[in-house]
Amino acid sequence: MKYLCGTILANQQVSKRYWRIATEVSGLDEPVRPGQFFHVRCSDNLKNMLRRPFSIYKWNPYNRIIEFLYLVKGEGTAALTEKRPGQLLDMIGPLGHGFSLPPNQAPILLAARGVGVATLNALAQKALVEKHNVFVLISARTRADLLAASDLERAGATVLNVTDEEGTSSVPRVARLAQDLITEQSISAAYTCGSKRLARLIRELAAQSGINAEIAIEAHMACGMGDCYACAGRLRDGDQIRTVRVCSEGPVFPIRKVVL
């Protein structure tokens, strides 16, 4: 983990509610794993001093460029949209524990809703480089909110899109799509982020199919380093339920253990 000031290369609106920011972080000299996040200071305004956790959308270790996809939701993220190329972005990271890929280039399934696809996009990029076949189910409110689909397709993933707008995102329909992929493509691991409903479905299908599944949990964070417990979540540990800090013990967990 490091305190970093990245030079902003681009900060662009990609849909009505979402923006994408790219920064060069030449001072970052440690490994970055899909599923990890950076704690970003969005504004110098005293009203918005708390950092926001942004999962890694893309990471290029050769030119040291990192990208984040973010939802404009409140004053902090609205202030971030005003940042311009050439300005500095104050960050702490990489933080947390990331995803684990199965061995032997086994096929994997990714299922995400909304901005949750940002977290899984980095995993897809790594998996494709390592020659895994990657299948992605993206769910969104509208077609305009189907984020990362074109990036994933260009990289070589097989992408299936469903939306509320088109009436294609119901749980039964998504369950059939996911089960067909698991069966027909010999999926060996599944990953999800962005929706509790989708997470419950993936957990159920993974248990039925006997495959490993992981979830990246989204949580409000204050410190991002495990000191404040603002991001507390719950895990099953045998017959007990224990409290964990999403920022330091996650944000990626085995989905079978997470209390959803």
GROMACS .gro file of C-alpha atoms in nm:
model
  260
    1MET     CA    1   0.000   0.000   0.000
    2LYS     CA    2   0.120   0.349  -0.090
    3TYR     CA    3   0.010   0.708  -0.086
    4LEU     CA    4   0.015   0.807  -0.452
    5CYS     CA    5  -0.047   1.113  -0.663
    6GLY     CA    6  -0.139   0.998  -1.010
    7THR     CA    7  -0.143   1.229  -1.310
    8ILE     CA    8  -0.489   1.232  -1.467
    9LEU     CA    9  -0.479   1.140  -1.836
   10ALA     CA   10  -0.854   1.136  -1.904
   11ASN     CA   11  -1.180   1.183  -1.714
   12GLN     CA   12  -1.480   1.123  -1.937
   13GLN     CA   13  -1.850   1.058  -1.907
   14VAL     CA   14  -1.940   0.718  -2.053
   15SER     CA   15  -2.316   0.717  -1.987
   16LYS     CA   16  -2.578   0.928  -1.811
   17ARG     CA   17  -2.464   0.817  -1.463
   18TYR     CA   18  -2.111   0.680  -1.508
   19TRP     CA   19  -1.765   0.826  -1.568
   20ARG     CA   20  -1.425   0.674  -1.642
   21ILE     CA   21  -1.096   0.818  -1.518
   22ALA     CA   22  -0.743   0.714  -1.616
   23THR     CA   23  -0.428   0.810  -1.426
   24GLU     CA   24  -0.058   0.743  -1.464
   25VAL     CA   25   0.096   0.620  -1.137
   26SER     CA   26   0.469   0.592  -1.203
   27GLY     CA   27   0.539   0.563  -0.830
   28LEU     CA   28   0.341   0.240  -0.795
   29ASP     CA   29   0.594  -0.042  -0.778
   30GLU     CA   30   0.401  -0.326  -0.614
   31PRO     CA   31   0.169  -0.591  -0.762
   32VAL     CA   32  -0.192  -0.495  -0.835
   33ARG     CA   33  -0.456  -0.771  -0.831
   34PRO     CA   34  -0.807  -0.769  -0.975
   35GLY     CA   35  -1.054  -0.720  -0.693
   36GLN     CA   36  -0.832  -0.482  -0.500
   37PHE     CA   37  -0.924  -0.114  -0.473
   38PHE     CA   38  -0.779   0.232  -0.428
   39HIS     CA   39  -0.907   0.487  -0.178
   40VAL     CA   40  -0.943   0.809  -0.378
   41ARG     CA   41  -0.973   1.167  -0.259
   42CYS     CA   42  -1.237   1.314  -0.489
   43SER     CA   43  -1.222   1.679  -0.387
   44ASP     CA   44  -1.023   1.936  -0.193
   45ASN     CA   45  -1.347   2.074  -0.053
   46LEU     CA   46  -1.369   2.030   0.326
   47LYS     CA   47  -1.725   1.901   0.284
   48ASN     CA   48  -1.597   1.605   0.085
   49MET     CA   49  -1.278   1.509   0.265
   50LEU     CA   50  -1.360   1.139   0.304
   51ARG     CA   51  -1.209   0.921   0.034
   52ARG     CA   52  -1.414   0.690  -0.188
   53PRO     CA   53  -1.317   0.327  -0.261
   54PHE     CA   54  -1.277   0.262  -0.633
   55SER     CA   55  -1.220  -0.089  -0.760
   56ILE     CA   56  -0.965  -0.137  -1.035
   57TYR     CA   57  -1.123  -0.130  -1.379
   58LYS     CA   58  -0.801  -0.167  -1.579
   59TRP     CA   59  -0.436  -0.185  -1.483
   60ASN     CA   60  -0.147  -0.173  -1.729
   61PRO     CA   61   0.175  -0.265  -1.545
   62TYR     CA   62   0.392  -0.165  -1.841
   63ASN     CA   63   0.293   0.199  -1.876
   64ARG     CA   64   0.169   0.224  -1.513
   65ILE     CA   65  -0.179   0.344  -1.609
   66ILE     CA   66  -0.476   0.260  -1.388
   67GLU     CA   67  -0.839   0.322  -1.476
   68PHE     CA   68  -1.151   0.349  -1.260
   69LEU     CA   69  -1.515   0.339  -1.362
   70TYR     CA   70  -1.730   0.532  -1.116
   71LEU     CA   71  -2.095   0.611  -1.051
   72VAL     CA   72  -2.176   0.977  -0.990
   73LYS     CA   73  -2.390   0.940  -0.679
   74GLY     CA   74  -2.320   1.227  -0.438
   75GLU     CA   75  -2.123   1.548  -0.392
   76GLY     CA   76  -1.787   1.371  -0.375
   77THR     CA   77  -1.812   1.183  -0.702
   78ALA     CA   78  -1.978   1.486  -0.864
   79ALA     CA   79  -1.670   1.688  -0.766
   80LEU     CA   80  -1.446   1.422  -0.917
   81THR     CA   81  -1.605   1.479  -1.259
   82GLU     CA   82  -1.453   1.830  -1.253
   83LYS     CA   83  -1.097   1.694  -1.248
   84ARG     CA   84  -0.908   1.760  -1.572
   85PRO     CA   85  -0.614   1.594  -1.751
   86GLY     CA   86  -0.284   1.707  -1.605
   87GLN     CA   87  -0.422   1.747  -1.254
   88LEU     CA   88  -0.321   1.508  -0.976
   89LEU     CA   89  -0.538   1.239  -0.820
   90ASP     CA   90  -0.463   1.164  -0.454
   91MET     CA   91  -0.492   0.788  -0.388
   92ILE     CA   92  -0.403   0.520  -0.134
   93GLY     CA   93  -0.354   0.167  -0.263
   94PRO     CA   94  -0.365  -0.101  -0.372
   95LEU     CA   95  -0.581  -0.215  -0.080
   96GLY     CA   96  -0.756  -0.536   0.017
   97HIS     CA   97  -0.748  -0.892  -0.112
   98GLY     CA   98  -0.826  -0.977  -0.473
   99PHE     CA   99  -0.971  -1.264  -0.674
  100SER     CA  100  -0.812  -1.604  -0.729
  101LEU     CA  101  -0.827  -1.776  -1.068
  102PRO     CA  102  -0.859  -2.152  -1.113
  103PRO     CA  103  -0.560  -2.346  -1.249
  104ASN     CA  104  -0.513  -2.498  -1.594
  105GLN     CA  105  -0.683  -2.222  -1.797
  106ALA     CA  106  -1.027  -2.344  -1.687
  107PRO     CA  107  -1.334  -2.154  -1.816
  108ILE     CA  108  -1.487  -1.898  -1.578
  109LEU     CA  109  -1.818  -1.714  -1.544
  110LEU     CA  110  -1.849  -1.350  -1.437
  111ALA     CA  111  -2.187  -1.205  -1.336
  112ALA     CA  112  -2.222  -0.836  -1.256
  113ARG     CA  113  -2.481  -0.562  -1.232
  114GLY     CA  114  -2.426  -0.190  -1.284
  115VAL     CA  115  -2.089  -0.056  -1.178
  116GLY     CA  116  -2.008  -0.399  -1.031
  117VAL     CA  117  -1.878  -0.486  -1.376
  118ALA     CA  118  -1.586  -0.248  -1.313
  119THR     CA  119  -1.449  -0.485  -1.050
  120LEU     CA  120  -1.493  -0.790  -1.270
  121ASN     CA  121  -1.350  -0.626  -1.583
  122ALA     CA  122  -1.000  -0.627  -1.433
  123LEU     CA  123  -1.040  -0.997  -1.351
  124ALA     CA  124  -1.159  -1.072  -1.704
  125GLN     CA  125  -0.860  -0.893  -1.855
  126LYS     CA  126  -0.617  -1.094  -1.642
  127ALA     CA  127  -0.798  -1.421  -1.708
  128LEU     CA  128  -0.795  -1.366  -2.083
  129VAL     CA  129  -0.421  -1.294  -2.080
  130GLU     CA  130  -0.376  -1.624  -1.895
  131LYS     CA  131  -0.580  -1.803  -2.169
  132HIS     CA  132  -0.897  -1.876  -1.972
  133ASN     CA  133  -1.224  -1.877  -2.164
  134VAL     CA  134  -1.427  -1.597  -2.004
  135PHE     CA  135  -1.807  -1.574  -2.011
  136VAL     CA  136  -1.972  -1.260  -1.875
  137LEU     CA  137  -2.333  -1.191  -1.776
  138ILE     CA  138  -2.393  -0.816  -1.743
  139SER     CA  139  -2.718  -0.689  -1.590
  140ALA     CA  140  -2.827  -0.325  -1.588
  141ARG     CA  141  -3.130  -0.097  -1.565
  142THR     CA  142  -3.101   0.020  -1.925
  143ARG     CA  143  -2.889  -0.051  -2.230
  144ALA     CA  144  -2.709   0.278  -2.165
  145ASP     CA  145  -2.592   0.133  -1.832
  146LEU     CA  146  -2.440  -0.181  -1.988
  147LEU     CA  147  -2.086  -0.087  -1.893
  148ALA     CA  148  -1.766  -0.250  -2.016
  149ALA     CA  149  -1.945  -0.481  -2.261
  150SER     CA  150  -1.753  -0.353  -2.564
  151ASP     CA  151  -1.419  -0.359  -2.378
  152LEU     CA  152  -1.480  -0.719  -2.273
  153GLU     CA  153  -1.582  -0.829  -2.621
  154ARG     CA  154  -1.277  -0.664  -2.779
  155ALA     CA  155  -1.056  -0.842  -2.528
  156GLY     CA  156  -1.204  -1.180  -2.625
  157ALA     CA  157  -1.473  -1.251  -2.365
  158THR     CA  158  -1.816  -1.388  -2.454
  159VAL     CA  159  -2.070  -1.136  -2.324
  160LEU     CA  160  -2.443  -1.175  -2.256
  161ASN     CA  161  -2.637  -0.858  -2.170
  162VAL     CA  162  -2.970  -0.835  -1.984
  163THR     CA  163  -3.163  -0.523  -1.881
  164ASP     CA  164  -3.467  -0.420  -1.681
  165GLU     CA  165  -3.563  -0.192  -1.968
  166GLU     CA  166  -3.599  -0.485  -2.207
  167GLY     CA  167  -3.751  -0.720  -1.952
  168THR     CA  168  -3.464  -0.968  -1.985
  169SER     CA  169  -3.307  -0.938  -1.638
  170SER     CA  170  -3.552  -1.140  -1.426
  171VAL     CA  171  -3.399  -1.389  -1.184
  172PRO     CA  172  -3.548  -1.698  -1.355
  173ARG     CA  173  -3.415  -1.592  -1.696
  174VAL     CA  174  -3.069  -1.504  -1.566
  175ALA     CA  175  -3.065  -1.834  -1.374
  176ARG     CA  176  -3.131  -2.027  -1.696
  177LEU     CA  177  -2.860  -1.836  -1.883
  178ALA     CA  178  -2.605  -1.891  -1.606
  179GLN     CA  179  -2.690  -2.260  -1.560
  180ASP     CA  180  -2.664  -2.323  -1.934
  181LEU     CA  181  -2.320  -2.161  -1.941
  182ILE     CA  182  -2.200  -2.359  -1.638
  183THR     CA  183  -2.317  -2.686  -1.793
  184GLU     CA  184  -2.233  -2.634  -2.161
  185GLN     CA  185  -1.900  -2.453  -2.116
  186SER     CA  186  -1.769  -2.663  -1.824
  187ILE     CA  187  -1.736  -2.355  -1.603
  188SER     CA  188  -1.504  -2.422  -1.309
  189ALA     CA  189  -1.535  -2.095  -1.115
  190ALA     CA  190  -1.779  -1.804  -1.088
  191TYR     CA  191  -1.738  -1.444  -0.972
  192THR     CA  192  -1.991  -1.171  -0.897
  193CYS     CA  193  -2.028  -0.811  -0.783
  194GLY     CA  194  -2.292  -0.541  -0.777
  195SER     CA  195  -2.619  -0.708  -0.674
  196LYS     CA  196  -2.730  -0.915  -0.375
  197ARG     CA  197  -2.999  -1.078  -0.587
  198LEU     CA  198  -2.742  -1.183  -0.843
  199ALA     CA  199  -2.503  -1.292  -0.569
  200ARG     CA  200  -2.765  -1.520  -0.413
  201LEU     CA  201  -2.826  -1.676  -0.753
  202ILE     CA  202  -2.456  -1.737  -0.820
  203ARG     CA  203  -2.412  -1.885  -0.472
  204GLU     CA  204  -2.699  -2.126  -0.532
  205LEU     CA  205  -2.579  -2.230  -0.877
  206ALA     CA  206  -2.220  -2.273  -0.757
  207ALA     CA  207  -2.334  -2.497  -0.472
  208GLN     CA  208  -2.549  -2.705  -0.706
  209SER     CA  209  -2.268  -2.739  -0.961
  210GLY     CA  210  -1.987  -2.791  -0.712
  211ILE     CA  211  -1.775  -2.504  -0.843
  212ASN     CA  212  -1.579  -2.237  -0.658
  213ALA     CA  213  -1.736  -1.889  -0.642
  214GLU     CA  214  -1.614  -1.555  -0.511
  215ILE     CA  215  -1.782  -1.222  -0.449
  216ALA     CA  216  -1.644  -0.870  -0.431
  217ILE     CA  217  -1.848  -0.687  -0.167
  218GLU     CA  218  -1.933  -0.321  -0.206
  219ALA     CA  219  -1.932  -0.121   0.117
  220HIS     CA  220  -1.916   0.235   0.246
  221MET     CA  221  -1.567   0.304   0.379
  222ALA     CA  222  -1.413   0.582   0.583
  223CYS     CA  223  -1.049   0.486   0.638
  224GLY     CA  224  -1.013   0.201   0.385
  225MET     CA  225  -0.742   0.036   0.599
  226GLY     CA  226  -0.932  -0.151   0.870
  227ASP     CA  227  -0.919   0.102   1.153
  228CYS     CA  228  -1.272   0.246   1.161
  229TYR     CA  229  -1.498  -0.058   1.106
  230ALA     CA  230  -1.736   0.151   0.892
  231CYS     CA  231  -1.736  -0.125   0.630
  232ALA     CA  232  -1.820  -0.416   0.861
  233GLY     CA  233  -1.973  -0.721   0.697
  234ARG     CA  234  -2.072  -1.068   0.814
  235LEU     CA  235  -1.928  -1.411   0.733
  236ARG     CA  236  -2.039  -1.759   0.830
  237ASP     CA  237  -1.765  -1.946   1.015
  238GLY     CA  238  -1.899  -2.295   1.081
  239ASP     CA  239  -2.206  -2.249   1.300
  240GLN     CA  240  -2.102  -1.898   1.395
  241ILE     CA  241  -2.138  -1.562   1.224
  242ARG     CA  242  -1.845  -1.325   1.264
  243THR     CA  243  -1.788  -0.963   1.172
  244VAL     CA  244  -1.520  -0.879   0.916
  245ARG     CA  245  -1.378  -0.558   0.776
  246VAL     CA  246  -1.452  -0.552   0.404
  247CYS     CA  247  -1.161  -0.317   0.329
  248SER     CA  248  -0.882  -0.519   0.491
  249GLU     CA  249  -1.015  -0.876   0.504
  250GLY     CA  250  -1.190  -0.846   0.167
  251PRO     CA  251  -1.333  -0.705  -0.045
  252VAL     CA  252  -1.323  -1.049  -0.212
  253PHE     CA  253  -1.460  -1.343  -0.014
  254PRO     CA  254  -1.573  -1.700  -0.086
  255ILE     CA  255  -1.941  -1.650  -0.165
  256ARG     CA  256  -2.050  -1.954   0.036
  257LYS     CA  257  -1.937  -1.779   0.357
  258VAL     CA  258  -2.094  -1.437   0.302
  259VAL     CA  259  -2.418  -1.342   0.477
  260LEU     CA  260  -2.614  -1.169   0.202
   0.00000   0.00000   0.00000
